[in-house]
Structure formats: C-alpha cells, structure tokens
Tab-separated table of N, CA and C in Angstrom:
chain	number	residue	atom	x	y	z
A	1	UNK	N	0.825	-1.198	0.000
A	1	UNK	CA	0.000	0.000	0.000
A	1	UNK	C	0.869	1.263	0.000
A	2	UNK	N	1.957	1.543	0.510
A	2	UNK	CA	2.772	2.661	0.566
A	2	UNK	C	3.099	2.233	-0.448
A	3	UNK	N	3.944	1.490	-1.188
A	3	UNK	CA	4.695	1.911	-2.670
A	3	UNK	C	3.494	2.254	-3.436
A	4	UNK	N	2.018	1.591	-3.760
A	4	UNK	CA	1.101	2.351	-4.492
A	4	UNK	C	0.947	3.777	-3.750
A	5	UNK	N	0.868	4.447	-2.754
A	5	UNK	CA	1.023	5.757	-2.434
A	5	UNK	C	2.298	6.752	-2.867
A	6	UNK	N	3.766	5.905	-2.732
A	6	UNK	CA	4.421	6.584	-3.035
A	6	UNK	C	4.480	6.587	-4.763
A	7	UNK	N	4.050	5.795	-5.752
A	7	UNK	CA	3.964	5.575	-6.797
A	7	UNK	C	3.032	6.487	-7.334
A	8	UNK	N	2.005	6.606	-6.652
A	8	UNK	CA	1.124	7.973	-7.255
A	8	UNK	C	1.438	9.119	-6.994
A	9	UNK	N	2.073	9.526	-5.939
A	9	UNK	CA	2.278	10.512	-5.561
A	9	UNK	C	3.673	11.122	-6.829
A	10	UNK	N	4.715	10.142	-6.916
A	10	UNK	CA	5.697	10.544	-7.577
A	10	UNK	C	4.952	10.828	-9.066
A	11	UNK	N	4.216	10.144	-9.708
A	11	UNK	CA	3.511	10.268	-11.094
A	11	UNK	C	2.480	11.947	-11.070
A	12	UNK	N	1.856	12.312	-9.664
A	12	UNK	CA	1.603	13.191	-9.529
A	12	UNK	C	2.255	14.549	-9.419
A	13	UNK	N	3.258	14.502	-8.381
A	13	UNK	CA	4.752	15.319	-8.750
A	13	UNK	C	5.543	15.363	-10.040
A	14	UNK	N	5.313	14.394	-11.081
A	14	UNK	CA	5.509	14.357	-11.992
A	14	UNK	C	4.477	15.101	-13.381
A	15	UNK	N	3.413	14.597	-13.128
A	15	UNK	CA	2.392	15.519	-13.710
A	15	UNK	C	1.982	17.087	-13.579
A	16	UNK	N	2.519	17.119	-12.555
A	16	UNK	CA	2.221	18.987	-11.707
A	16	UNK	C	4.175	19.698	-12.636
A	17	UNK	N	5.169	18.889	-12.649
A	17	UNK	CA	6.302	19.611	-13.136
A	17	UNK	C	6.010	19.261	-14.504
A	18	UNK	N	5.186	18.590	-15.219
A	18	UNK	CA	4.993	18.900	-16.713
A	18	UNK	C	4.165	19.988	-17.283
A	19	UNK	N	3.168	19.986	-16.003
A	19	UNK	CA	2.367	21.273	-16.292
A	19	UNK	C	2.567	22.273	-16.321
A	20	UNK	N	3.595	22.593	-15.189
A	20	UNK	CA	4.518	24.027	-14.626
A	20	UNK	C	5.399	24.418	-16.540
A	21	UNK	N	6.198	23.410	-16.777
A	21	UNK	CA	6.583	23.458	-18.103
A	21	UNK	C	6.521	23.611	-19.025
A	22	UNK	N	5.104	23.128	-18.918
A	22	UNK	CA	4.078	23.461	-20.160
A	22	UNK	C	3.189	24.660	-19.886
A	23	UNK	N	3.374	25.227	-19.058
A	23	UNK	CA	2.391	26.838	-18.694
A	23	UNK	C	3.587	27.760	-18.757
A	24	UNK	N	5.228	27.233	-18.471
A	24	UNK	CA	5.887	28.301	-18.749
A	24	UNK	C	6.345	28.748	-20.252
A	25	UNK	N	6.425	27.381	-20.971
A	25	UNK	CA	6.359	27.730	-22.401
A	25	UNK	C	5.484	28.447	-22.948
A	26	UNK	N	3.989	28.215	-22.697
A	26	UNK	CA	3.400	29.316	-23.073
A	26	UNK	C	3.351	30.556	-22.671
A	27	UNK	N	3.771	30.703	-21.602
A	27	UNK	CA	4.262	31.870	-20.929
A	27	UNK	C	5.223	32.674	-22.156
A	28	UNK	N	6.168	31.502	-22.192
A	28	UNK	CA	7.182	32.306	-22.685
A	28	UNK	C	6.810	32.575	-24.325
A	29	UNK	N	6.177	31.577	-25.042
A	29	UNK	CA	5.168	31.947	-26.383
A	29	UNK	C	4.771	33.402	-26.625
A	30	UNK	N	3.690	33.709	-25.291
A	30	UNK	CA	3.046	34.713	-25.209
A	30	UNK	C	4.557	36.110	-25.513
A	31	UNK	N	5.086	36.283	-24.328
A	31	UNK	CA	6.470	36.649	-24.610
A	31	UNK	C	6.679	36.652	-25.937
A	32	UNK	N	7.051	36.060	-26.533
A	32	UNK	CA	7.431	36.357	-27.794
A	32	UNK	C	6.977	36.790	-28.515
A	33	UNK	N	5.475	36.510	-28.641
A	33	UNK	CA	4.347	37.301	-29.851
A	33	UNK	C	4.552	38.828	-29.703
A	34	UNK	N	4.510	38.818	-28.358
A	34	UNK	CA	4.519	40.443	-27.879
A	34	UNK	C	5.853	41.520	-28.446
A	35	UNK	N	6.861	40.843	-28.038
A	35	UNK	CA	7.453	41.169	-28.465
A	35	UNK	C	7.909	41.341	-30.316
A	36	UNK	N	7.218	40.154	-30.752
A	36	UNK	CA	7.138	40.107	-32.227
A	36	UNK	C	6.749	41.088	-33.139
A	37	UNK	N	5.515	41.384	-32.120
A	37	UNK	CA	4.754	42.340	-32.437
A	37	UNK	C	4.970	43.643	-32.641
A	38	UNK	N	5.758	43.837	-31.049
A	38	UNK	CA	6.446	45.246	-31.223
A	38	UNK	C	7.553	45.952	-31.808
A	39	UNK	N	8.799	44.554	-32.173
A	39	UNK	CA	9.172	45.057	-33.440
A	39	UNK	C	8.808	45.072	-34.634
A	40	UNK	N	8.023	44.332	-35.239
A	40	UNK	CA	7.383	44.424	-36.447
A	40	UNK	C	6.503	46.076	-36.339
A	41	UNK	N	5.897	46.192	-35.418
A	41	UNK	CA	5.286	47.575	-35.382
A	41	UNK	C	6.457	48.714	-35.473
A	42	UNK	N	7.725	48.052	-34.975
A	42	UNK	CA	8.732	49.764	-35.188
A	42	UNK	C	9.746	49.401	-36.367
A	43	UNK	N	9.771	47.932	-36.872
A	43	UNK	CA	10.034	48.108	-38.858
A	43	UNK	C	9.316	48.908	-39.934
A	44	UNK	N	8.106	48.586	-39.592
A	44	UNK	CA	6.922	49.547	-40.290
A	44	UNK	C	7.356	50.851	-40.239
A	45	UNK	N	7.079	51.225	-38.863
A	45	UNK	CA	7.585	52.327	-38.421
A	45	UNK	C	8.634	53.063	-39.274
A	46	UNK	N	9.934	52.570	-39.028
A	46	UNK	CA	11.195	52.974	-40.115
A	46	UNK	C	10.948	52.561	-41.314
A	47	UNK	N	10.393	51.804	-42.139
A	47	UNK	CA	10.490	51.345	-43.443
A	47	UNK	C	9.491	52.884	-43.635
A	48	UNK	N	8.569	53.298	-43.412
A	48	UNK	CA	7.808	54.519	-43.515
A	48	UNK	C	8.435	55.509	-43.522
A	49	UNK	N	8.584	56.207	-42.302
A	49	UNK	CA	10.145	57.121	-41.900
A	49	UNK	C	10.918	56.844	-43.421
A	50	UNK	N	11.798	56.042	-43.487
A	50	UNK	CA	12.648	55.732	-44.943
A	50	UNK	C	11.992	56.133	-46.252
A	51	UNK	N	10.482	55.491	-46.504
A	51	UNK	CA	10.119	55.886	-47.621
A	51	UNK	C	9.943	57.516	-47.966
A	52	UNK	N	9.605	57.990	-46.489
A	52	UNK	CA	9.341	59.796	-46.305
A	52	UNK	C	10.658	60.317	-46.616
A	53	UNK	N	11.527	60.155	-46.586
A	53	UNK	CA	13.031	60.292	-46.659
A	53	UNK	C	13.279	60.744	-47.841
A	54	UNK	N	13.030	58.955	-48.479
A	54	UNK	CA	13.471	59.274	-49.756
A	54	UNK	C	12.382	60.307	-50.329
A	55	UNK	N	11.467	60.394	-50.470
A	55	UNK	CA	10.425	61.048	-50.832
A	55	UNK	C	11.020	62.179	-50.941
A	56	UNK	N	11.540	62.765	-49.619
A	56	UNK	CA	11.640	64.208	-49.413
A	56	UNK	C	13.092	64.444	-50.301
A	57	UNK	N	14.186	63.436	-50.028
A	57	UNK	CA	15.673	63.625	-50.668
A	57	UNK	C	14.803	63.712	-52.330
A	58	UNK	N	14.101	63.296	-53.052
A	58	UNK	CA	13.687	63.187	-54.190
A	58	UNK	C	13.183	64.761	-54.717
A	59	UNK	N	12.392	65.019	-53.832
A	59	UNK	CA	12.403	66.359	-53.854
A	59	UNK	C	13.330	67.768	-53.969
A	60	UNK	N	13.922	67.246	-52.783
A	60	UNK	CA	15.220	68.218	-52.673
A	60	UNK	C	16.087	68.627	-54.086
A	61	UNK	N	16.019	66.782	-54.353
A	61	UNK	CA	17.044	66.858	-55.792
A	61	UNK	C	16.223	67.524	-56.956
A	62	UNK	N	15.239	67.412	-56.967
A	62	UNK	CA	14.320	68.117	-58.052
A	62	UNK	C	14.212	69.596	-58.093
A	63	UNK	N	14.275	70.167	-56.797
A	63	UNK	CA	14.555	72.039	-56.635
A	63	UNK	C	15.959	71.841	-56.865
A	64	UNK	N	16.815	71.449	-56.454
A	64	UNK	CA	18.213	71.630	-56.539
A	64	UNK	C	18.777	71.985	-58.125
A	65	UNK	N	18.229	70.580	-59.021
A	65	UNK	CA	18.417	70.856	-60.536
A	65	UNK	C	17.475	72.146	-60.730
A	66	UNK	N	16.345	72.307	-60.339
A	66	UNK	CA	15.878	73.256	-60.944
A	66	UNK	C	16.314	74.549	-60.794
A	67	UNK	N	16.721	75.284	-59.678
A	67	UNK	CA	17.583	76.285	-59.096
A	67	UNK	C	19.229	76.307	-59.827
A	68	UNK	N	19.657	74.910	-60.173
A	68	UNK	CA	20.912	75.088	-60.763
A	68	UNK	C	20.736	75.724	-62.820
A	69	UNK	N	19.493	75.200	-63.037
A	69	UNK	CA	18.905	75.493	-64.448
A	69	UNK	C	18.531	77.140	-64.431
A	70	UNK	N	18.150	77.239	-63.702
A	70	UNK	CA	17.512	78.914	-62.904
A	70	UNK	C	18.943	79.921	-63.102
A	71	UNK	N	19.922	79.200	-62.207
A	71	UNK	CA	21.033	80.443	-62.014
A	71	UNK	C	21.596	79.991	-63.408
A	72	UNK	N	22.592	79.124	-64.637
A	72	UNK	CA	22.817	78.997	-65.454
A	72	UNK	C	22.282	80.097	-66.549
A	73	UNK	N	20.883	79.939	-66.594
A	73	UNK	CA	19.919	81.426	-67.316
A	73	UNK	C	19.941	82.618	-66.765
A	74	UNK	N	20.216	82.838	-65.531
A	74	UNK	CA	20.578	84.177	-64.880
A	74	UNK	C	22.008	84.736	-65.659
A	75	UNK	N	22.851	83.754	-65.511
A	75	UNK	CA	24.185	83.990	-65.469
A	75	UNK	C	24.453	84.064	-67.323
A	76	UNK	N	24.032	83.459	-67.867
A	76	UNK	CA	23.910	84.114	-69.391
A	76	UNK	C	23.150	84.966	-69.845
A	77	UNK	N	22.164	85.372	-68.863
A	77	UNK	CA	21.185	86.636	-69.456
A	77	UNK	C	22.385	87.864	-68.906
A	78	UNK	N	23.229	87.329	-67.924
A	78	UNK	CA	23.845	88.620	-67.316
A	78	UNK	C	25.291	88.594	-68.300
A	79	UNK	N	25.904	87.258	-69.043
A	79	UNK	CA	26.606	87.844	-70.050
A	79	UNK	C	26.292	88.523	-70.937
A	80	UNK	N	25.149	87.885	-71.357
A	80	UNK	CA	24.542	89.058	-72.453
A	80	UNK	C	24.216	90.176	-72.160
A	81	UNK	N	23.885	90.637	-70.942
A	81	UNK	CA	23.629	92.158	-70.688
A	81	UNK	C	25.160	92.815	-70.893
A	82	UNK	N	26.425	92.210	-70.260
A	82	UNK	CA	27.591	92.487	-70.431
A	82	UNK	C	27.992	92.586	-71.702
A	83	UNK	N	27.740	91.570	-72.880
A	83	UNK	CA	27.843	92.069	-74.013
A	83	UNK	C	27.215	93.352	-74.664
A	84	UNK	N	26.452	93.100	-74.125
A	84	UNK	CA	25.316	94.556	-75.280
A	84	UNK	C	25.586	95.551	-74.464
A	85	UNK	N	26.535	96.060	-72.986
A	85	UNK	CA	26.824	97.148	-72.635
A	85	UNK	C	28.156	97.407	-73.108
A	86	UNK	N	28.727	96.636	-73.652
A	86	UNK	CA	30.035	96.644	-74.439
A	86	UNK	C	29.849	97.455	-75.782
C-alpha cells in the first residue's frame, strides 16, 4: 500500500512539473508574440520614416536641378547684358 502511495504521488509530482513546463512555455510563447509584435510595429515604423526620406531627398534633388537650371539662365542673361553694354 505505501509503494502504491508513493507511486502515485511521484507520477503526480511528476504531472504537476509537466504542467509548470508546459504553462511556462506558453508563458514564454506569449512573450514572444509580444514582443514580435512590437518590433514588427517599429520596422513599419522605419520602413515609412525611410520611404518619407526618400520622398523628401527626391524632392530636394528636383529644386536643386531646378535652381541650378535657374542660375545657369541668370548667369547668361547677365553675359549678355555684359555684351550689349560693351
């Protein structure tokens, strides 16, 4: 009668540390989604940020040529004024 007591008892101590094991894995599952989550939410984040970037550098470069086309025509309307005051 005691070894069937101690025999259940150990299968029971045994069943309670599979459970503990198996509730901390999901524990730790949960953990991870969360975290999954929250970097995937701050890739987005920067991949956005980045696309605004380029967006804006795209821009920049587009006044830049255009301002460099701008002074080029300044600067030959002002030779030619130099010529024809000659």
């Amino acid at each position: 009668m005691i070894y069937l007591c101690l025999l259940v008892a150990f299968w029971l101590g045994y069943l309670a540390h599979i459970l503990q094991h198996t509730l901390q894995h999901k524990s730790y599952d949960t953990q991870l989604k969360a975290m999954d989550h929250h970097y995937n939410k701050q890739l987005c984040q920067q991949a956005q940020q980045l696309t605004d970037s380029l967006h804006l550098n795209g821009e920049l470069l587009s006044e830049k040529l255009r301002l460099q086309r701008r002074l080029r025509e300044l600067q030959a309307q002002h030779e030619r004024t130099l010529a024809a005051l000659n």
